[in-house]
PDB file of C-alpha atoms in Angstrom:
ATOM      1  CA  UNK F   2    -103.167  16.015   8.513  1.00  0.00           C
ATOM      2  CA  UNK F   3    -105.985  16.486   6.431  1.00  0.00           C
ATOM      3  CA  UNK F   4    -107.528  19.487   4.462  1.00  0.00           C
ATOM      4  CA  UNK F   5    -109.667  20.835   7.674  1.00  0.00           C
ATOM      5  CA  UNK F   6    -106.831  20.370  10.105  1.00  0.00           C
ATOM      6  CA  UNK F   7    -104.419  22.283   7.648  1.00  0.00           C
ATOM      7  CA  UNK F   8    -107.056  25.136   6.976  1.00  0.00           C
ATOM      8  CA  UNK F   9    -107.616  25.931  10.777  1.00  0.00           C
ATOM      9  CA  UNK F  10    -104.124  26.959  11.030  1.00  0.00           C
ATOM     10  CA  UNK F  11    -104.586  30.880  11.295  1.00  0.00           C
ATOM     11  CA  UNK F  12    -101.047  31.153  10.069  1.00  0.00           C
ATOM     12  CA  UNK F  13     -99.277  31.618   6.756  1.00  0.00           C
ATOM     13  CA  UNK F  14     -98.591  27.834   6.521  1.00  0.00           C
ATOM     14  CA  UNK F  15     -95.617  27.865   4.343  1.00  0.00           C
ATOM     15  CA  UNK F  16     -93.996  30.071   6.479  1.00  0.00           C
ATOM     16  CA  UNK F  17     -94.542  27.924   9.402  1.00  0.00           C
ATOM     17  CA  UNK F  18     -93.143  24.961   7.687  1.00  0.00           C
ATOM     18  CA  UNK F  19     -89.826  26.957   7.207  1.00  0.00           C
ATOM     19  CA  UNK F  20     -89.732  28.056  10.938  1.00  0.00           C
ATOM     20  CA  UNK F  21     -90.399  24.287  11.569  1.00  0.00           C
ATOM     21  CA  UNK F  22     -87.811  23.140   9.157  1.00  0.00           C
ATOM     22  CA  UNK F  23     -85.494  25.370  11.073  1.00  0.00           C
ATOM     23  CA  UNK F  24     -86.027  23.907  14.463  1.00  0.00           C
ATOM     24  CA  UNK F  25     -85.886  20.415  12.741  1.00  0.00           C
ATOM     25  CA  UNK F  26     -82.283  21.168  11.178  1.00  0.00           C
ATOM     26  CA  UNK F  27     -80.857  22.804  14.858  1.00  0.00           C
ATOM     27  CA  UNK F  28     -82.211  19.379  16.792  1.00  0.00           C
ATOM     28  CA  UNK F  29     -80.461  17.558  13.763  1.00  0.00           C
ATOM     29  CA  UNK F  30     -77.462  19.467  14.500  1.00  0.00           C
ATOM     30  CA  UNK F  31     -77.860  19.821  18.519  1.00  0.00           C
ATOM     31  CA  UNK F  32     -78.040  15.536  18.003  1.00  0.00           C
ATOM     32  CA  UNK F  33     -75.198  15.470  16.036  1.00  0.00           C
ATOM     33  CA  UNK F  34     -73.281  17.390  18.357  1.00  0.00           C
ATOM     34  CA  UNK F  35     -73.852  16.080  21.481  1.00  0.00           C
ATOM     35  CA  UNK F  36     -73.037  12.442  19.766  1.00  0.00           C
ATOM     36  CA  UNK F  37     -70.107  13.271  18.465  1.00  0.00           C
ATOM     37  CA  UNK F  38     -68.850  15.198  21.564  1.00  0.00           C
ATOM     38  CA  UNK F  39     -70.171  11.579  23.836  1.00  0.00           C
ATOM     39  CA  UNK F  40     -67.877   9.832  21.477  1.00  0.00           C
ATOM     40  CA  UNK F  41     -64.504  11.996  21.566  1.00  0.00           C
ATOM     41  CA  UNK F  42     -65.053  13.371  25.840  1.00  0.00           C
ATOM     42  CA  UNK F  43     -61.976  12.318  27.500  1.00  0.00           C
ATOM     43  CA  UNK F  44     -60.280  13.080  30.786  1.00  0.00           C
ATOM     44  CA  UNK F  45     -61.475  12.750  34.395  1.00  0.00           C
ATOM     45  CA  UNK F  46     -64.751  13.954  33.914  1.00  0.00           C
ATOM     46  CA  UNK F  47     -65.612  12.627  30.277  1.00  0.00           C
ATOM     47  CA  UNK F  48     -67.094   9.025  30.651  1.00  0.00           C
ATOM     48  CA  UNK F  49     -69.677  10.470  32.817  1.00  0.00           C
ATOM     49  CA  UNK F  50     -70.052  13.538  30.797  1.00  0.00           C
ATOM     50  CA  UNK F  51     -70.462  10.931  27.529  1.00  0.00           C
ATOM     51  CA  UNK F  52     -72.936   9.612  29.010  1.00  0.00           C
ATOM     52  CA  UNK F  53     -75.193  12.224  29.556  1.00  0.00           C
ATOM     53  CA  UNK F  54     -74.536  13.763  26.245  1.00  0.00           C
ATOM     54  CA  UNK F  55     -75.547  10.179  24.687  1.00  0.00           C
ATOM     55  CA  UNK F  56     -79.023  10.648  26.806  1.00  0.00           C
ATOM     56  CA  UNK F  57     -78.952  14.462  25.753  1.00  0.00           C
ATOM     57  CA  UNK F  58     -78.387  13.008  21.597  1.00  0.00           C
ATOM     58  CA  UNK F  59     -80.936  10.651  21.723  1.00  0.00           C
ATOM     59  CA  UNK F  60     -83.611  13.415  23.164  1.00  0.00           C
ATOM     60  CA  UNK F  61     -82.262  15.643  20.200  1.00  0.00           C
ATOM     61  CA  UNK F  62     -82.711  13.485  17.474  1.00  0.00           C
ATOM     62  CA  UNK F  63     -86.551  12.347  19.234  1.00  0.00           C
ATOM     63  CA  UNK F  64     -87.057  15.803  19.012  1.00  0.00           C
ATOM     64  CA  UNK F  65     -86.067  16.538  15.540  1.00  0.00           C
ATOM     65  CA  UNK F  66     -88.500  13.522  14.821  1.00  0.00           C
ATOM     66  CA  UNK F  67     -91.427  15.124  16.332  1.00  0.00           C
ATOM     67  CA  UNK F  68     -90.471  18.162  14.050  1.00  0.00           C
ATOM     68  CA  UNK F  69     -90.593  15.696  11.230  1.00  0.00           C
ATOM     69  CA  UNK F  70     -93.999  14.323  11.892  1.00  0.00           C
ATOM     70  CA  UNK F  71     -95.752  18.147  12.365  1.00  0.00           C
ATOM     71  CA  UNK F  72     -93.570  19.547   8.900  1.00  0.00           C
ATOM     72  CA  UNK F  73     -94.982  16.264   7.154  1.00  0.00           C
ATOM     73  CA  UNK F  74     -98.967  16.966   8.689  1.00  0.00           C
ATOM     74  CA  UNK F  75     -98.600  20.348   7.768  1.00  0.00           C
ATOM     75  CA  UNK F  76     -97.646  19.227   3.751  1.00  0.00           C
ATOM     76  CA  UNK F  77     -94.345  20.363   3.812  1.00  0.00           C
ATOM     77  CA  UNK F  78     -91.323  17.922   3.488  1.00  0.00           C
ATOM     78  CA  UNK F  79     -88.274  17.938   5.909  1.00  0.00           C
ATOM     79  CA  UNK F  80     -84.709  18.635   4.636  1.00  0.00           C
ATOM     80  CA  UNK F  81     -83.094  15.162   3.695  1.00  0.00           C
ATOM     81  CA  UNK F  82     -79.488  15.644   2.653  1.00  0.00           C
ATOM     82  CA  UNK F  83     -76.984  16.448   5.741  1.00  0.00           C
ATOM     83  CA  UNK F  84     -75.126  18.552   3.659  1.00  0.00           C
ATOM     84  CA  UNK F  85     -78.155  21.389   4.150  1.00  0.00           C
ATOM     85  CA  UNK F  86     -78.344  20.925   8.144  1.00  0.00           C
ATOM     86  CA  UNK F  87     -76.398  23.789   8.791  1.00  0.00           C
ATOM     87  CA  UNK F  88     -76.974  26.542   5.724  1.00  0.00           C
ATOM     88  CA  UNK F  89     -80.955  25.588   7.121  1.00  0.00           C
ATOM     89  CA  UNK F  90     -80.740  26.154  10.900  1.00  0.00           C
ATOM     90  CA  UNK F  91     -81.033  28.981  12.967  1.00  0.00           C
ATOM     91  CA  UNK F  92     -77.222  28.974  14.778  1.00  0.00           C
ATOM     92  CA  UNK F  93     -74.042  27.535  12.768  1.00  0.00           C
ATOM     93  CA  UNK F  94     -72.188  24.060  13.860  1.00  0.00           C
ATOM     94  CA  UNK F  95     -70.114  24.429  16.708  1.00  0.00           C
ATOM     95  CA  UNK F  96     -67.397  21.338  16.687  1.00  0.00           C
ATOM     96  CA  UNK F  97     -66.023  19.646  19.751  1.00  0.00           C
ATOM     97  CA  UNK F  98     -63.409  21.216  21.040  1.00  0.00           C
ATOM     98  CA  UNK F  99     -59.911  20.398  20.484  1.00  0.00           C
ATOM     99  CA  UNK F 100     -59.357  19.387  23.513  1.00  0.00           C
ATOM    100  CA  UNK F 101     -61.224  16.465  24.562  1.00  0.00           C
ATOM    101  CA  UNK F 102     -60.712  16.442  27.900  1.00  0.00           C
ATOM    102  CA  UNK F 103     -62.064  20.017  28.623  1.00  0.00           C
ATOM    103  CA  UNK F 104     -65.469  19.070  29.652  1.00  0.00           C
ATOM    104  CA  UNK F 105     -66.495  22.735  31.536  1.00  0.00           C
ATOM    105  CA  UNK F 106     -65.625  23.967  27.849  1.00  0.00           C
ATOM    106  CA  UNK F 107     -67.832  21.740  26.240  1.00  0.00           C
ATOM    107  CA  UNK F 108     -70.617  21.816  28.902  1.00  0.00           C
ATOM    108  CA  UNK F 109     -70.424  25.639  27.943  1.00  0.00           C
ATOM    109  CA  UNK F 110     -70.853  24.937  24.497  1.00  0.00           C
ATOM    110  CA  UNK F 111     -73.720  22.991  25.216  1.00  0.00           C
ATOM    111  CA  UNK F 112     -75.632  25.206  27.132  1.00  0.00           C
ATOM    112  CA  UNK F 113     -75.015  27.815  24.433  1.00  0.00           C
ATOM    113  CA  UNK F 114     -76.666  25.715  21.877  1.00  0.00           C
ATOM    114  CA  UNK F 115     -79.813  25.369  24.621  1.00  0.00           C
ATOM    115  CA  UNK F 116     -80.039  28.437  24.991  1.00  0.00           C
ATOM    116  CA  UNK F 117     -80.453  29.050  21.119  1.00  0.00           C
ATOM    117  CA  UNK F 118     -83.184  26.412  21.358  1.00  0.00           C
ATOM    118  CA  UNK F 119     -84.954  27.704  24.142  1.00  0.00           C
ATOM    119  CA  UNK F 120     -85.024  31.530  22.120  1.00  0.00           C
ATOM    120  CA  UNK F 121     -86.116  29.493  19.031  1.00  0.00           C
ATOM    121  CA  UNK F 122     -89.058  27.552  21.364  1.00  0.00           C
ATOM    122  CA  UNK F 123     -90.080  30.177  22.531  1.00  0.00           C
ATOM    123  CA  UNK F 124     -90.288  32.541  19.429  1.00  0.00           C
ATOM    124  CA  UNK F 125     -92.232  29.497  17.758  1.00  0.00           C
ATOM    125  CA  UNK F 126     -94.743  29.466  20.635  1.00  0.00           C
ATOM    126  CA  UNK F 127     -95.669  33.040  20.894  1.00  0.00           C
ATOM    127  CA  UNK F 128     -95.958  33.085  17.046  1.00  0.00           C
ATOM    128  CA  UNK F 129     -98.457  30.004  17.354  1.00  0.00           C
ATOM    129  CA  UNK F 130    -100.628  30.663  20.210  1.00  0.00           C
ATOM    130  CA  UNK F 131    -103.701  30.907  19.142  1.00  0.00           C
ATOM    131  CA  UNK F 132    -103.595  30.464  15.861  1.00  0.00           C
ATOM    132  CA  UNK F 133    -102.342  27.018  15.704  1.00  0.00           C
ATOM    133  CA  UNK F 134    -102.593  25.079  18.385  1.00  0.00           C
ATOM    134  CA  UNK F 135    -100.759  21.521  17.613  1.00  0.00           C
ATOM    135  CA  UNK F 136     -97.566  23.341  16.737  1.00  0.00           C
ATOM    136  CA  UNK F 137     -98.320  25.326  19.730  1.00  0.00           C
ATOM    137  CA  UNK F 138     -98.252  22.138  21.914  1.00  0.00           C
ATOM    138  CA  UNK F 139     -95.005  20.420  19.917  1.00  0.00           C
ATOM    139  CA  UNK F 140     -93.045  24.117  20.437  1.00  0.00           C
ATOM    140  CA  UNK F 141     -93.935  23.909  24.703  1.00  0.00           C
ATOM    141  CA  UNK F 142     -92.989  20.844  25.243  1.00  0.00           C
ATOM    142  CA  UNK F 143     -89.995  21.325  23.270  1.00  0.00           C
ATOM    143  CA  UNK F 144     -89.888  24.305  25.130  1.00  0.00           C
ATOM    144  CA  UNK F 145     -90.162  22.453  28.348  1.00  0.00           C
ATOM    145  CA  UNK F 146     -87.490  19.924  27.901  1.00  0.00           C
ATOM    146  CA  UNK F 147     -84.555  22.320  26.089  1.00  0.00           C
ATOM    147  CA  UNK F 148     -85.734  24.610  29.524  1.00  0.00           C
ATOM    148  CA  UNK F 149     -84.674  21.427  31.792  1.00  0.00           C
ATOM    149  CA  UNK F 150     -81.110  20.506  29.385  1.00  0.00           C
ATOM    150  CA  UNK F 151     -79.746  23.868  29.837  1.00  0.00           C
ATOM    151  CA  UNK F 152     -80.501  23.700  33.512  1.00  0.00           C
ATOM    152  CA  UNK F 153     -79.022  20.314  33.912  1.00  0.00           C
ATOM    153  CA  UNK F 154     -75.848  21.787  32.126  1.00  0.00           C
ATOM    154  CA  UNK F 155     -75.622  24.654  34.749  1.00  0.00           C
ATOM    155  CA  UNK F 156     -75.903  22.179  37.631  1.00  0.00           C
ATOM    156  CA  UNK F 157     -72.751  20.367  36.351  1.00  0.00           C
ATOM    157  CA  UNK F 158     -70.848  23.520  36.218  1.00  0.00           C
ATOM    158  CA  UNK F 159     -71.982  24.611  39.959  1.00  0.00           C
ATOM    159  CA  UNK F 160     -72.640  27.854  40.583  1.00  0.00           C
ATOM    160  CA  UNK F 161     -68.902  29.987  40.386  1.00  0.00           C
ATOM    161  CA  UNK F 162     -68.860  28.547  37.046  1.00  0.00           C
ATOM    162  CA  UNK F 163     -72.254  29.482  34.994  1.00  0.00           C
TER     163      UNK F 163
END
């Protein structure tokens, strides 16, 4: 992004790069997660749940991308070493559970981490309408599609079980 583009951002930019950097180090960790919990789900329901959480990782990490791109336009530089992920982000790692076969337990833990995403979406928007509008844009959609994953989630727990 050049000068212009940066200097119509009604917003203490440096401040918005951290709140970015933020959401970029929970997707990092929210991809991370989901991968690793695809790779160890066992039990009656964990191929299919694998699956899904494989879509879920790649959506993550397309996400954290997208963070990326707008910290980079904006002049600031994403964290690069994966031992900062989690001192950076808004929620600490949650591991897989121990047992791999408990998918309602992990679904849970999913949904937990959505809904952290969808608080830190929505924070971001408010904080940006109006006063910057491409972030605005980047933290709806985001928004929009962390919205529709913790939905998803609910659906595979049914209704007694939310």
């Amino acid at each position: 992004m050049g000068t212009t583009g940066r200097a119509v951002v009604d917003l203490n930019v440096e401040e918005l790069i951290a709140d970015l950097r933020r959401a970029y180090l929970d997707e990092l960790l929210a991809f991370y997660s989901y991968w690793i919990t695809a790779a160890v789900a066992e039990g009656f329901h964990g191929e299919e749940l694998a699956e899904h959480f494989k879509e879920e990782a790649a959506e993550e990490l397309g996400h954290a991308r997208k963070l990326a791109e707008r910290i980079l336009e904006l002049g600031g530089n994403p964290v690069v070493h994966p031992k900062e992920w989690e001192a950076g982000a808004h929620a600490p790692w949650t591991a897989p559970r121990a047992n791999w076969a408990d998918a309602d337990g992990m679904i849970q833990d999913q949904i937990k981490a959505e809904a952290g995403a969808i608080r830190a979406y929505n924070a971001l928007a408010k904080k940006t309408f109006g006063k910057d509008p491409i972030t605005y844009k980047l933290a709806t959609e985001l928004l929009e599609d962390e919205v529709g994953h913790e939905e998803f989630l609910e659906n595979l727990l049914g209704p007694q079980r939310k």
